[in-house]
Amino acid sequence: PETKSSRKHIAVLAFPFGTHATPLLGFVRRISEAASDAKFSFFSTAQSNAVLLANRGEVERVKFLDVDSGLPNGYVFNKSDPNAPVVYFLKATPGNFERAVEIVVAETGMEFSCFISDAFMWFAAEMAEKRRVPWIALWTSGPRSLLVHLHTDFLRERLGINGPGEQTLEFFPGLSEIRAMDLPEGLVSGPLDEGVPLLLHKMGQILPKAAAVAANSYEELDLPDVNKLMKTRLPKFLNIGPFTLSSLLLPASDEYCCLEWLEKREKSSVAYISFGSVIQPPLPELTALAEALEARKTPFLWSFRGNPTEQLPLGFLQRTSVYGKMVPWAPQIKILQHSSVGVFVTHGGWNSILESIIGGVPMICRPFFGDQKLNERTLETVWGIGLGIEGRKFTKDGTMKALEVVLCSEQGKIMREKIAVLKKLAFQAVESEGSSTANFKAVMELITKT
Ligand code: U2F
């Protein structure tokens, strides 16, 4: 018979911004399928939990619990300071999680047998250590960006802290094509004593303590040197993705009928445009992108955050309505798998890149922050499956050129061939004998043996 102590009780600590909590929930859902005796307490802010529940629905044996967001009473989001909620939240950690965890233990009478967290929430290591249980971290971006965070001190020593330069990391196995200017901002410039730079630096120092670090990627995607170096630093680094293929979350709905619209378009003709969940490009760049689409009459499907009537050139929506569609949110995964899509114009968020690979769609990338520049440089120079936009900003000419290359040139055809290879490897990784499946089993062993 089941008793309280025979059941596993797993604490899950989310980072409640960008596309972080969703893959974490996907990971948890998969673990819960494999460990039917486990019960999960999923800690995030009320807002993040509400979005997860609205988009993904209830998940069996997962209880969503709210932690303090750190926002002052009456706080109103200010577009000119979009990072403020992150800063407030970080100031409230780890106390907000500690308090919430203790309340759950007191109320349920069940201690936690394991801590799973977003890798950003490095203090989960200490919470787990205090209770003598394992900590498993999930890295929601690609291995390369984790690798550079793990080597922040080394990179600062080699490159100085002079900020972004053209010099390449030729001394860094696997990353020799990457330039200092492609590294996440703050990695080789400025102080590391507060906010996100502090968080990432701490994370790099503490992750080696994790029982395992799982990641949403697959071993065959990157160069052997990257995997090798990662394993040297984190012996239990386990790629268990791509989550799009392996996690069990429900796909998003298609309330704006994007798929029906794609049905009417020619093969590989459409530019799908989205900049993820956080970014909205500045107005002059939105204008340039719109002008480029209109000048080329490129069919487009644009997932637009904001108000297109106010933010795009006057009359653009009417003039392009025959070949263009704007929606506030789109079922991206399905769209990228539709044969009408020929290019993905993206900010280079990790989830978007993987979803594009799985759809076999080459990318045009306009990176903004964090891992995005590194992702852009990698997909252009290492994998050959996309282009960075000239000057890292949308201009009408630069955008027209990039669309021409990807949609109409021999180079674009080669990109499609290369991405087809990576796509195949992704599907193989999640087959029953695949590398990601084996790695997931290794994670499960750690969880079930505790
Ligand atoms: C942060 O990522 P973002 O949320 O900005 O971007 P992505 O990693 O590309 O994830 C966007 C997700 O939102 C989905 C899309 C992706 O799964 O399918 N989506 C959608 O379903 N419909 C839409 O209309 C638009 C998007 C950060 F900014 C990045 O730099 C990091 O790489 C990332 C992961 O850590 O988190």
Short mmCIF file of C-alpha atoms and ligand atoms in Angstrom, two decimals:
data_model
loop_
_atom_site.label_atom_id
_atom_site.label_comp_id
_atom_site.label_asym_id
_atom_site.label_seq_id
_atom_site.Cartn_x
_atom_site.Cartn_y
_atom_site.Cartn_z
CA PRO A 1 0.00 0.00 0.00
CA GLU A 2 1.09 3.51 -0.73
CA THR A 3 2.23 5.52 2.24
CA LYS A 4 3.31 9.11 2.39
CA SER A 5 6.94 8.11 2.80
CA SER A 6 6.93 5.58 -0.04
CA ARG A 7 5.97 8.25 -2.55
CA LYS A 8 8.49 10.50 -4.17
CA HIS A 9 7.86 14.14 -3.68
CA ILE A 10 9.78 16.30 -6.12
CA ALA A 11 10.20 20.06 -5.85
CA VAL A 12 10.43 21.90 -9.16
CA LEU A 13 11.77 25.47 -9.22
CA ALA A 14 11.00 27.45 -12.37
CA PHE A 15 12.46 30.62 -13.83
CA PRO A 16 9.25 32.48 -14.62
CA PHE A 17 10.30 34.50 -17.71
CA GLY A 18 10.66 33.90 -21.45
CA THR A 19 10.25 30.33 -22.65
CA HIS A 20 11.75 28.75 -19.54
CA ALA A 21 8.88 27.36 -17.48
CA THR A 22 7.26 25.58 -20.45
CA PRO A 23 10.17 23.24 -21.26
CA LEU A 24 10.64 22.65 -17.52
CA LEU A 25 7.01 21.56 -17.26
CA GLY A 26 7.53 19.36 -20.33
CA PHE A 27 10.47 17.72 -18.57
CA VAL A 28 8.42 17.18 -15.40
CA ARG A 29 5.53 15.75 -17.36
CA ARG A 30 7.87 13.22 -18.96
CA ILE A 31 9.36 12.26 -15.60
CA SER A 32 5.89 11.83 -14.15
CA GLU A 33 4.94 9.46 -16.98
CA ALA A 34 8.02 7.36 -16.18
CA ALA A 35 7.66 7.50 -12.38
CA SER A 36 4.02 6.96 -11.58
CA ASP A 37 4.69 7.03 -7.83
CA ALA A 38 6.03 10.58 -7.95
CA LYS A 39 4.23 13.72 -6.96
CA PHE A 40 5.48 17.16 -7.97
CA SER A 41 5.27 20.61 -6.46
CA PHE A 42 5.91 23.09 -9.25
CA PHE A 43 6.99 26.47 -7.88
CA SER A 44 6.79 29.59 -10.02
CA THR A 45 5.21 33.04 -9.85
CA ALA A 46 1.41 33.32 -9.98
CA GLN A 47 1.61 34.93 -13.40
CA SER A 48 3.85 32.25 -14.90
CA ASN A 49 1.74 29.47 -13.38
CA ALA A 50 -1.45 31.02 -14.74
CA VAL A 51 0.00 31.17 -18.26
CA LEU A 52 1.22 27.58 -18.05
CA LEU A 53 -2.16 26.38 -16.88
CA ALA A 54 -4.03 28.37 -19.51
CA ASN A 55 -1.81 27.12 -22.35
CA ARG A 56 -1.04 23.61 -21.23
CA GLY A 57 -3.83 22.58 -18.88
CA GLU A 58 -3.59 20.58 -15.67
CA VAL A 59 -0.87 17.96 -15.46
CA GLU A 60 -1.57 14.86 -13.43
CA ARG A 61 0.26 14.70 -10.06
CA VAL A 62 1.73 18.17 -10.58
CA LYS A 63 0.61 20.84 -8.15
CA PHE A 64 1.30 24.44 -9.18
CA LEU A 65 2.35 26.66 -6.30
CA ASP A 66 2.96 30.38 -6.38
CA VAL A 67 6.07 32.07 -5.06
CA ASP A 68 6.42 35.80 -4.44
CA SER A 69 7.29 37.65 -7.65
CA GLY A 70 9.11 40.36 -5.68
CA LEU A 71 7.12 43.07 -7.50
CA PRO A 72 6.24 46.06 -5.30
CA ASN A 73 2.52 46.56 -4.58
CA GLY A 74 0.81 48.33 -7.43
CA TYR A 75 3.73 47.78 -9.81
CA VAL A 76 2.85 48.63 -13.42
CA PHE A 77 4.93 47.20 -16.28
CA ASN A 78 6.93 49.90 -18.02
CA LYS A 79 7.97 49.20 -21.61
CA SER A 80 11.06 51.36 -21.26
CA ASP A 81 12.36 49.10 -18.49
CA PRO A 82 11.32 45.61 -19.63
CA ASN A 83 13.90 43.88 -17.45
CA ALA A 84 12.56 45.28 -14.17
CA PRO A 85 10.33 42.25 -13.29
CA VAL A 86 13.38 39.98 -13.63
CA VAL A 87 15.43 42.20 -11.33
CA TYR A 88 12.64 42.32 -8.70
CA PHE A 89 12.19 38.57 -8.94
CA LEU A 90 15.89 37.86 -8.51
CA LYS A 91 15.99 40.10 -5.43
CA ALA A 92 13.18 37.99 -3.92
CA THR A 93 15.11 34.72 -4.48
CA PRO A 94 15.93 32.37 -2.85
CA GLY A 95 13.76 33.42 0.13
CA ASN A 96 10.54 33.26 -1.87
CA PHE A 97 11.21 29.65 -2.94
CA GLU A 98 12.48 28.64 0.52
CA ARG A 99 9.31 29.88 2.19
CA ALA A 100 7.03 28.22 -0.35
CA VAL A 101 8.90 24.91 -0.05
CA GLU A 102 8.63 24.93 3.74
CA ILE A 103 4.91 25.65 3.64
CA VAL A 104 4.33 22.68 1.33
CA VAL A 105 6.34 20.35 3.54
CA ALA A 106 4.45 21.52 6.61
CA GLU A 107 1.07 21.16 4.93
CA THR A 108 1.62 17.78 3.27
CA GLY A 109 3.91 16.23 5.85
CA MET A 110 6.03 15.02 2.92
CA GLU A 111 9.69 15.96 2.68
CA PHE A 112 11.13 16.45 -0.80
CA SER A 113 13.15 13.56 -2.24
CA CYS A 114 14.67 15.53 -5.09
CA PHE A 115 14.95 19.10 -6.39
CA ILE A 116 14.60 19.84 -10.07
CA SER A 117 15.17 23.38 -11.23
CA ASP A 118 15.80 25.62 -14.16
CA ALA A 119 19.60 25.89 -14.23
CA PHE A 120 19.20 29.65 -13.67
CA MET A 121 17.86 28.85 -10.19
CA TRP A 122 21.31 27.71 -9.00
CA PHE A 123 20.36 28.11 -5.31
CA ALA A 124 18.30 24.93 -5.67
CA ALA A 125 21.72 23.26 -5.18
CA GLU A 126 21.85 24.63 -1.65
CA MET A 127 18.22 23.80 -0.93
CA ALA A 128 18.82 20.22 -2.01
CA GLU A 129 22.15 19.93 -0.19
CA LYS A 130 20.60 21.12 3.06
CA ARG A 131 18.05 18.32 2.79
CA ARG A 132 20.63 15.79 1.52
CA VAL A 133 18.73 15.06 -1.66
CA PRO A 134 19.89 15.33 -5.28
CA TRP A 135 19.54 18.40 -7.47
CA ILE A 136 18.84 18.04 -11.17
CA ALA A 137 19.10 21.16 -13.31
CA LEU A 138 17.50 21.79 -16.67
CA TRP A 139 19.33 24.01 -19.13
CA THR A 140 16.72 25.34 -21.55
CA SER A 141 19.11 26.64 -24.18
CA GLY A 142 21.83 24.98 -26.25
CA PRO A 143 25.03 23.37 -24.97
CA ARG A 144 27.25 26.08 -26.47
CA SER A 145 25.78 28.89 -24.42
CA LEU A 146 26.09 26.81 -21.26
CA LEU A 147 29.68 26.03 -22.15
CA VAL A 148 30.58 29.72 -22.30
CA HIS A 149 28.87 30.45 -18.98
CA LEU A 150 30.81 27.59 -17.41
CA HIS A 151 34.00 29.23 -18.69
CA THR A 152 33.25 32.87 -17.83
CA ASP A 153 36.38 33.34 -15.70
CA PHE A 154 38.58 31.66 -18.29
CA LEU A 155 37.12 33.76 -21.12
CA ARG A 156 37.58 36.95 -19.11
CA GLU A 157 41.21 35.99 -18.53
CA ARG A 158 41.82 35.28 -22.21
CA LEU A 159 39.83 38.12 -23.74
CA GLY A 160 39.97 40.72 -21.00
CA ILE A 161 36.77 42.53 -20.11
CA ASN A 162 36.86 44.96 -22.99
CA GLY A 163 33.47 43.96 -24.27
CA PRO A 164 32.48 42.72 -27.65
CA GLY A 165 35.27 42.49 -30.18
CA GLU A 166 35.91 40.74 -33.47
CA GLN A 167 38.51 38.35 -32.08
CA THR A 168 37.57 34.69 -32.45
CA LEU A 169 37.83 32.07 -29.72
CA GLU A 170 40.33 30.01 -31.70
CA PHE A 171 41.79 28.79 -28.39
CA PHE A 172 38.45 27.23 -27.37
CA PRO A 173 37.89 23.72 -28.80
CA GLY A 174 34.60 23.58 -30.71
CA LEU A 175 33.99 27.33 -30.50
CA SER A 176 36.77 28.58 -32.78
CA GLU A 177 34.30 30.28 -35.15
CA ILE A 178 32.71 32.29 -32.36
CA ARG A 179 33.79 35.90 -31.83
CA ALA A 180 33.85 37.81 -28.53
CA MET A 181 31.00 39.91 -29.92
CA ASP A 182 28.82 36.79 -30.22
CA LEU A 183 29.02 35.99 -26.50
CA PRO A 184 26.08 36.80 -24.20
CA GLU A 185 26.30 40.44 -23.09
CA GLY A 186 28.01 40.90 -19.75
CA LEU A 187 30.04 37.69 -20.10
CA VAL A 188 33.29 39.45 -20.98
CA SER A 189 32.37 42.98 -19.97
CA GLY A 190 31.16 44.77 -16.87
CA PRO A 191 30.80 43.59 -13.27
CA LEU A 192 29.43 40.21 -12.22
CA ASP A 193 28.12 41.30 -8.86
CA GLU A 194 24.37 41.67 -9.39
CA GLY A 195 21.33 40.85 -11.49
CA VAL A 196 21.52 38.44 -14.41
CA PRO A 197 25.36 38.53 -14.77
CA LEU A 198 25.68 37.45 -11.13
CA LEU A 199 23.06 34.74 -11.60
CA LEU A 200 24.80 33.30 -14.66
CA HIS A 201 28.25 33.42 -13.09
CA LYS A 202 27.03 31.70 -9.93
CA MET A 203 25.21 29.13 -12.04
CA GLY A 204 28.44 28.33 -13.91
CA GLN A 205 30.25 27.78 -10.63
CA ILE A 206 27.57 25.67 -8.97
CA LEU A 207 26.28 23.46 -11.80
CA PRO A 208 29.12 20.93 -11.35
CA LYS A 209 27.42 20.08 -8.01
CA ALA A 210 24.26 18.90 -9.78
CA ALA A 211 23.51 15.18 -9.86
CA ALA A 212 22.70 15.81 -13.54
CA VAL A 213 22.27 18.72 -15.90
CA ALA A 214 19.70 17.90 -18.56
CA ALA A 215 19.40 20.00 -21.70
CA ASN A 216 16.94 20.56 -24.48
CA SER A 217 19.25 19.47 -27.28
CA TYR A 218 20.67 16.29 -28.80
CA GLU A 219 24.25 15.08 -28.92
CA GLU A 220 24.45 14.73 -32.69
CA LEU A 221 23.58 18.39 -33.27
CA ASP A 222 26.94 19.82 -32.34
CA LEU A 223 30.63 19.23 -32.89
CA PRO A 224 32.24 16.37 -30.92
CA ASP A 225 34.57 18.93 -29.28
CA VAL A 226 31.59 20.72 -27.74
CA ASN A 227 30.22 17.51 -26.25
CA LYS A 228 33.65 16.45 -25.04
CA LEU A 229 34.41 19.72 -23.29
CA MET A 230 30.97 19.78 -21.75
CA LYS A 231 31.44 16.31 -20.30
CA THR A 232 34.82 17.34 -18.89
CA ARG A 233 33.21 20.18 -17.01
CA LEU A 234 29.90 18.45 -16.22
CA PRO A 235 30.27 14.66 -16.34
CA LYS A 236 26.51 14.31 -15.93
CA PHE A 237 25.54 16.65 -18.75
CA LEU A 238 22.73 14.90 -20.60
CA ASN A 239 21.08 16.09 -23.79
CA ILE A 240 17.52 14.79 -23.68
CA GLY A 241 15.85 16.78 -26.47
CA PRO A 242 14.60 18.12 -28.71
CA PHE A 243 11.66 18.56 -26.36
CA THR A 244 9.35 19.27 -29.28
CA LEU A 245 9.74 15.61 -30.20
CA SER A 246 10.09 14.08 -26.79
CA SER A 247 7.95 15.98 -24.31
CA LEU A 248 4.30 15.29 -23.88
CA LEU A 249 2.80 18.76 -23.70
CA LEU A 250 -0.28 19.51 -25.72
CA PRO A 251 0.38 21.52 -28.88
CA ALA A 252 -0.93 25.08 -28.96
CA SER A 253 -4.30 25.70 -30.59
CA ASP A 254 -4.72 27.41 -33.97
CA GLU A 255 -7.38 29.97 -33.19
CA TYR A 256 -6.36 32.30 -36.03
CA CYS A 257 -6.46 29.53 -38.68
CA CYS A 258 -2.80 29.84 -39.70
CA LEU A 259 -2.59 26.28 -40.97
CA GLU A 260 -5.58 26.68 -43.22
CA TRP A 261 -4.00 29.85 -44.63
CA LEU A 262 -0.70 28.00 -45.26
CA GLU A 263 -2.57 25.30 -47.19
CA LYS A 264 -3.29 27.85 -49.91
CA ARG A 265 0.35 28.87 -50.40
CA GLU A 266 3.03 27.42 -52.64
CA LYS A 267 5.67 25.03 -51.37
CA SER A 268 8.54 26.67 -49.47
CA SER A 269 7.32 30.16 -50.34
CA VAL A 270 6.25 31.67 -47.02
CA ALA A 271 8.36 33.65 -44.54
CA TYR A 272 7.19 32.83 -41.03
CA ILE A 273 8.15 35.67 -38.66
CA SER A 274 8.30 35.56 -34.88
CA PHE A 275 10.62 36.97 -32.24
CA GLY A 276 9.64 34.68 -29.39
CA SER A 277 7.94 35.59 -26.16
CA VAL A 278 10.04 38.50 -24.94
CA ILE A 279 11.26 40.63 -27.84
CA GLN A 280 9.60 43.19 -30.07
CA PRO A 281 12.10 44.76 -32.53
CA PRO A 282 12.35 48.57 -32.49
CA LEU A 283 9.97 50.49 -34.75
CA PRO A 284 12.46 51.45 -37.50
CA GLU A 285 13.38 47.79 -37.89
CA LEU A 286 9.74 46.69 -38.01
CA THR A 287 9.26 49.23 -40.77
CA ALA A 288 12.30 47.98 -42.69
CA LEU A 289 11.16 44.37 -42.41
CA ALA A 290 7.64 45.28 -43.56
CA GLU A 291 9.02 47.28 -46.50
CA ALA A 292 11.25 44.39 -47.56
CA LEU A 293 8.33 41.94 -47.51
CA GLU A 294 6.19 44.33 -49.51
CA ALA A 295 8.89 45.17 -52.05
CA ARG A 296 9.50 41.47 -52.76
CA LYS A 297 5.83 40.50 -52.35
CA THR A 298 7.07 37.66 -50.17
CA PRO A 299 4.13 35.71 -48.70
CA PHE A 300 4.40 36.04 -44.92
CA LEU A 301 2.82 34.81 -41.73
CA TRP A 302 3.79 37.13 -38.88
CA SER A 303 3.24 36.39 -35.21
CA PHE A 304 3.18 40.00 -34.04
CA ARG A 305 3.43 41.09 -30.39
CA GLY A 306 1.92 44.54 -30.18
CA ASN A 307 -0.41 46.50 -32.40
CA PRO A 308 0.42 46.09 -36.11
CA THR A 309 -1.86 48.93 -37.21
CA GLU A 310 0.04 51.37 -35.02
CA GLN A 311 3.50 49.93 -35.43
CA LEU A 312 3.73 49.08 -39.13
CA PRO A 313 3.76 51.50 -42.10
CA LEU A 314 0.43 53.14 -42.92
CA GLY A 315 -1.67 50.95 -45.22
CA PHE A 316 0.78 48.00 -45.04
CA LEU A 317 -1.85 45.58 -43.75
CA GLN A 318 -4.34 46.42 -46.50
CA ARG A 319 -1.77 46.41 -49.31
CA THR A 320 -0.34 43.03 -48.30
CA SER A 321 -3.56 41.31 -47.25
CA VAL A 322 -3.59 39.08 -50.34
CA TYR A 323 -0.28 37.43 -49.52
CA GLY A 324 0.32 38.26 -45.84
CA LYS A 325 -1.27 37.27 -42.54
CA MET A 326 -0.69 38.86 -39.14
CA VAL A 327 -1.65 37.07 -35.92
CA PRO A 328 -1.01 37.84 -32.24
CA TRP A 329 0.14 34.26 -31.53
CA ALA A 330 0.66 31.24 -33.77
CA PRO A 331 1.04 27.46 -33.38
CA GLN A 332 4.71 27.79 -34.27
CA ILE A 333 5.74 24.16 -34.08
CA LYS A 334 3.06 23.10 -36.54
CA ILE A 335 3.70 26.07 -38.80
CA LEU A 336 7.37 25.24 -39.12
CA GLN A 337 6.42 21.71 -40.11
CA HIS A 338 4.17 22.93 -42.92
CA SER A 339 5.61 22.50 -46.40
CA SER A 340 4.57 26.03 -47.48
CA VAL A 341 7.06 27.66 -45.09
CA GLY A 342 10.39 28.46 -46.77
CA VAL A 343 12.16 30.60 -44.19
CA PHE A 344 11.86 31.48 -40.52
CA VAL A 345 12.72 35.08 -39.60
CA THR A 346 13.63 34.72 -35.93
CA HIS A 347 15.45 36.27 -32.97
CA GLY A 348 17.38 33.02 -32.52
CA GLY A 349 15.78 31.82 -29.26
CA TRP A 350 16.82 28.24 -28.62
CA ASN A 351 13.34 26.75 -28.78
CA SER A 352 12.71 28.48 -32.08
CA ILE A 353 15.94 27.15 -33.56
CA LEU A 354 15.16 23.57 -32.59
CA GLU A 355 11.61 23.87 -33.87
CA SER A 356 12.94 25.20 -37.19
CA ILE A 357 15.39 22.30 -37.47
CA ILE A 358 12.58 19.85 -36.86
CA GLY A 359 10.55 21.56 -39.55
CA GLY A 360 13.54 21.58 -41.91
CA VAL A 361 13.20 25.36 -42.39
CA PRO A 362 16.33 27.55 -42.79
CA MET A 363 16.47 30.75 -40.76
CA ILE A 364 17.20 34.45 -41.02
CA CYS A 365 18.28 35.56 -37.61
CA ARG A 366 18.15 38.98 -35.96
CA PRO A 367 19.54 38.30 -32.48
CA PHE A 368 18.84 40.52 -29.48
CA PHE A 369 20.18 39.28 -26.15
CA GLY A 370 21.55 36.37 -24.13
CA ASP A 371 22.39 33.27 -26.16
CA GLN A 372 20.85 34.62 -29.39
CA LYS A 373 24.02 36.04 -30.99
CA LEU A 374 25.89 32.84 -30.27
CA ASN A 375 23.02 30.85 -31.75
CA GLU A 376 22.96 33.06 -34.84
CA ARG A 377 26.69 32.77 -35.44
CA THR A 378 26.53 28.99 -34.97
CA LEU A 379 23.66 28.40 -37.35
CA GLU A 380 25.35 30.52 -40.00
CA THR A 381 29.01 29.52 -39.77
CA VAL A 382 29.02 26.09 -38.14
CA TRP A 383 25.80 24.39 -39.23
CA GLY A 384 25.18 26.38 -42.44
CA ILE A 385 21.42 26.38 -41.93
CA GLY A 386 20.70 30.07 -41.92
CA LEU A 387 21.90 33.64 -42.15
CA GLY A 388 22.46 36.42 -39.70
CA ILE A 389 20.87 39.64 -40.86
CA GLU A 390 23.49 42.12 -42.12
CA GLY A 391 24.69 44.42 -39.34
CA ARG A 392 22.44 42.55 -36.89
CA LYS A 393 19.61 44.97 -37.68
CA PHE A 394 16.74 44.87 -40.17
CA THR A 395 17.25 47.28 -43.03
CA LYS A 396 15.08 47.11 -46.14
CA ASP A 397 18.00 46.16 -48.41
CA GLY A 398 19.64 43.74 -46.02
CA THR A 399 16.35 41.96 -45.40
CA MET A 400 15.50 41.74 -49.09
CA LYS A 401 18.92 40.26 -49.78
CA ALA A 402 18.61 37.71 -46.99
CA LEU A 403 15.13 36.63 -48.16
CA GLU A 404 16.43 36.28 -51.70
CA VAL A 405 19.36 34.10 -50.56
CA VAL A 406 17.31 31.75 -48.42
CA LEU A 407 14.20 31.49 -50.59
CA CYS A 408 15.61 31.67 -54.11
CA SER A 409 19.32 30.89 -54.33
CA GLU A 410 21.55 27.85 -54.58
CA GLN A 411 22.91 28.76 -51.13
CA GLY A 412 19.37 28.54 -49.76
CA LYS A 413 19.01 25.10 -51.32
CA ILE A 414 22.21 23.96 -49.63
CA MET A 415 20.89 25.28 -46.31
CA ARG A 416 17.75 23.19 -46.78
CA GLU A 417 19.87 20.11 -47.47
CA LYS A 418 21.99 20.68 -44.38
CA ILE A 419 19.01 21.26 -42.15
CA ALA A 420 17.40 18.07 -43.47
CA VAL A 421 20.42 16.16 -42.14
CA LEU A 422 20.13 17.74 -38.69
CA LYS A 423 16.39 17.08 -38.72
CA LYS A 424 16.95 13.40 -39.36
CA LEU A 425 19.49 13.20 -36.55
CA ALA A 426 17.01 14.88 -34.21
CA PHE A 427 14.36 12.28 -34.93
CA GLN A 428 16.91 9.49 -34.48
CA ALA A 429 18.01 10.88 -31.11
CA VAL A 430 14.53 10.39 -29.65
CA GLU A 431 13.94 6.89 -31.07
CA SER A 432 14.00 4.03 -28.58
CA GLU A 433 17.70 3.39 -29.19
CA GLY A 434 18.58 7.07 -29.63
CA SER A 435 21.04 9.12 -27.58
CA SER A 436 18.44 11.42 -26.02
CA THR A 437 16.30 8.45 -24.98
CA ALA A 438 19.30 6.81 -23.32
CA ASN A 439 20.18 10.07 -21.59
CA PHE A 440 16.64 10.49 -20.32
CA LYS A 441 16.81 6.97 -18.85
CA ALA A 442 19.98 8.02 -17.03
CA VAL A 443 18.13 10.99 -15.53
CA MET A 444 15.29 8.69 -14.46
CA GLU A 445 17.73 6.34 -12.74
CA LEU A 446 19.00 9.22 -10.63
CA ILE A 447 15.49 10.21 -9.69
CA THR A 448 14.18 6.75 -8.91
CA LYS A 449 17.17 5.57 -6.88
CA THR A 450 16.70 8.35 -4.30
C1 U2F B 1 14.01 32.89 -24.17
O1 U2F B 1 13.25 32.62 -25.31
P1 U2F B 1 12.01 33.18 -26.10
O2 U2F B 1 10.76 32.84 -25.43
O3 U2F B 1 12.15 34.60 -26.48
O4 U2F B 1 12.17 32.37 -27.50
P2 U2F B 1 12.24 30.85 -27.89
O5 U2F B 1 13.25 30.09 -27.10
O6 U2F B 1 12.47 30.86 -29.34
O7 U2F B 1 10.82 30.29 -27.55
C2 U2F B 1 9.66 30.82 -28.08
C3 U2F B 1 8.60 29.74 -27.92
O8 U2F B 1 7.32 30.33 -28.09
C4 U2F B 1 6.59 29.62 -29.07
C5 U2F B 1 7.62 28.93 -29.93
C6 U2F B 1 8.73 28.63 -28.94
O9 U2F B 1 8.52 27.37 -28.33
O10 U2F B 1 7.07 27.79 -30.53
N1 U2F B 1 5.77 30.55 -29.88
C7 U2F B 1 4.55 30.12 -30.29
O11 U2F B 1 4.13 28.99 -30.03
N2 U2F B 1 3.78 31.00 -31.02
C8 U2F B 1 4.18 32.24 -31.35
O12 U2F B 1 3.42 32.95 -32.00
C9 U2F B 1 5.48 32.66 -30.93
C10 U2F B 1 6.25 31.78 -30.20
C11 U2F B 1 15.25 33.69 -24.55
F1 U2F B 1 14.86 34.90 -25.06
C12 U2F B 1 16.11 32.93 -25.54
O13 U2F B 1 17.26 33.66 -25.85
C13 U2F B 1 16.48 31.55 -24.98
O14 U2F B 1 17.18 30.82 -25.95
C14 U2F B 1 15.19 30.82 -24.57
C15 U2F B 1 15.47 29.47 -23.95
O15 U2F B 1 16.24 29.58 -22.80
O16 U2F B 1 14.42 31.61 -23.67
#
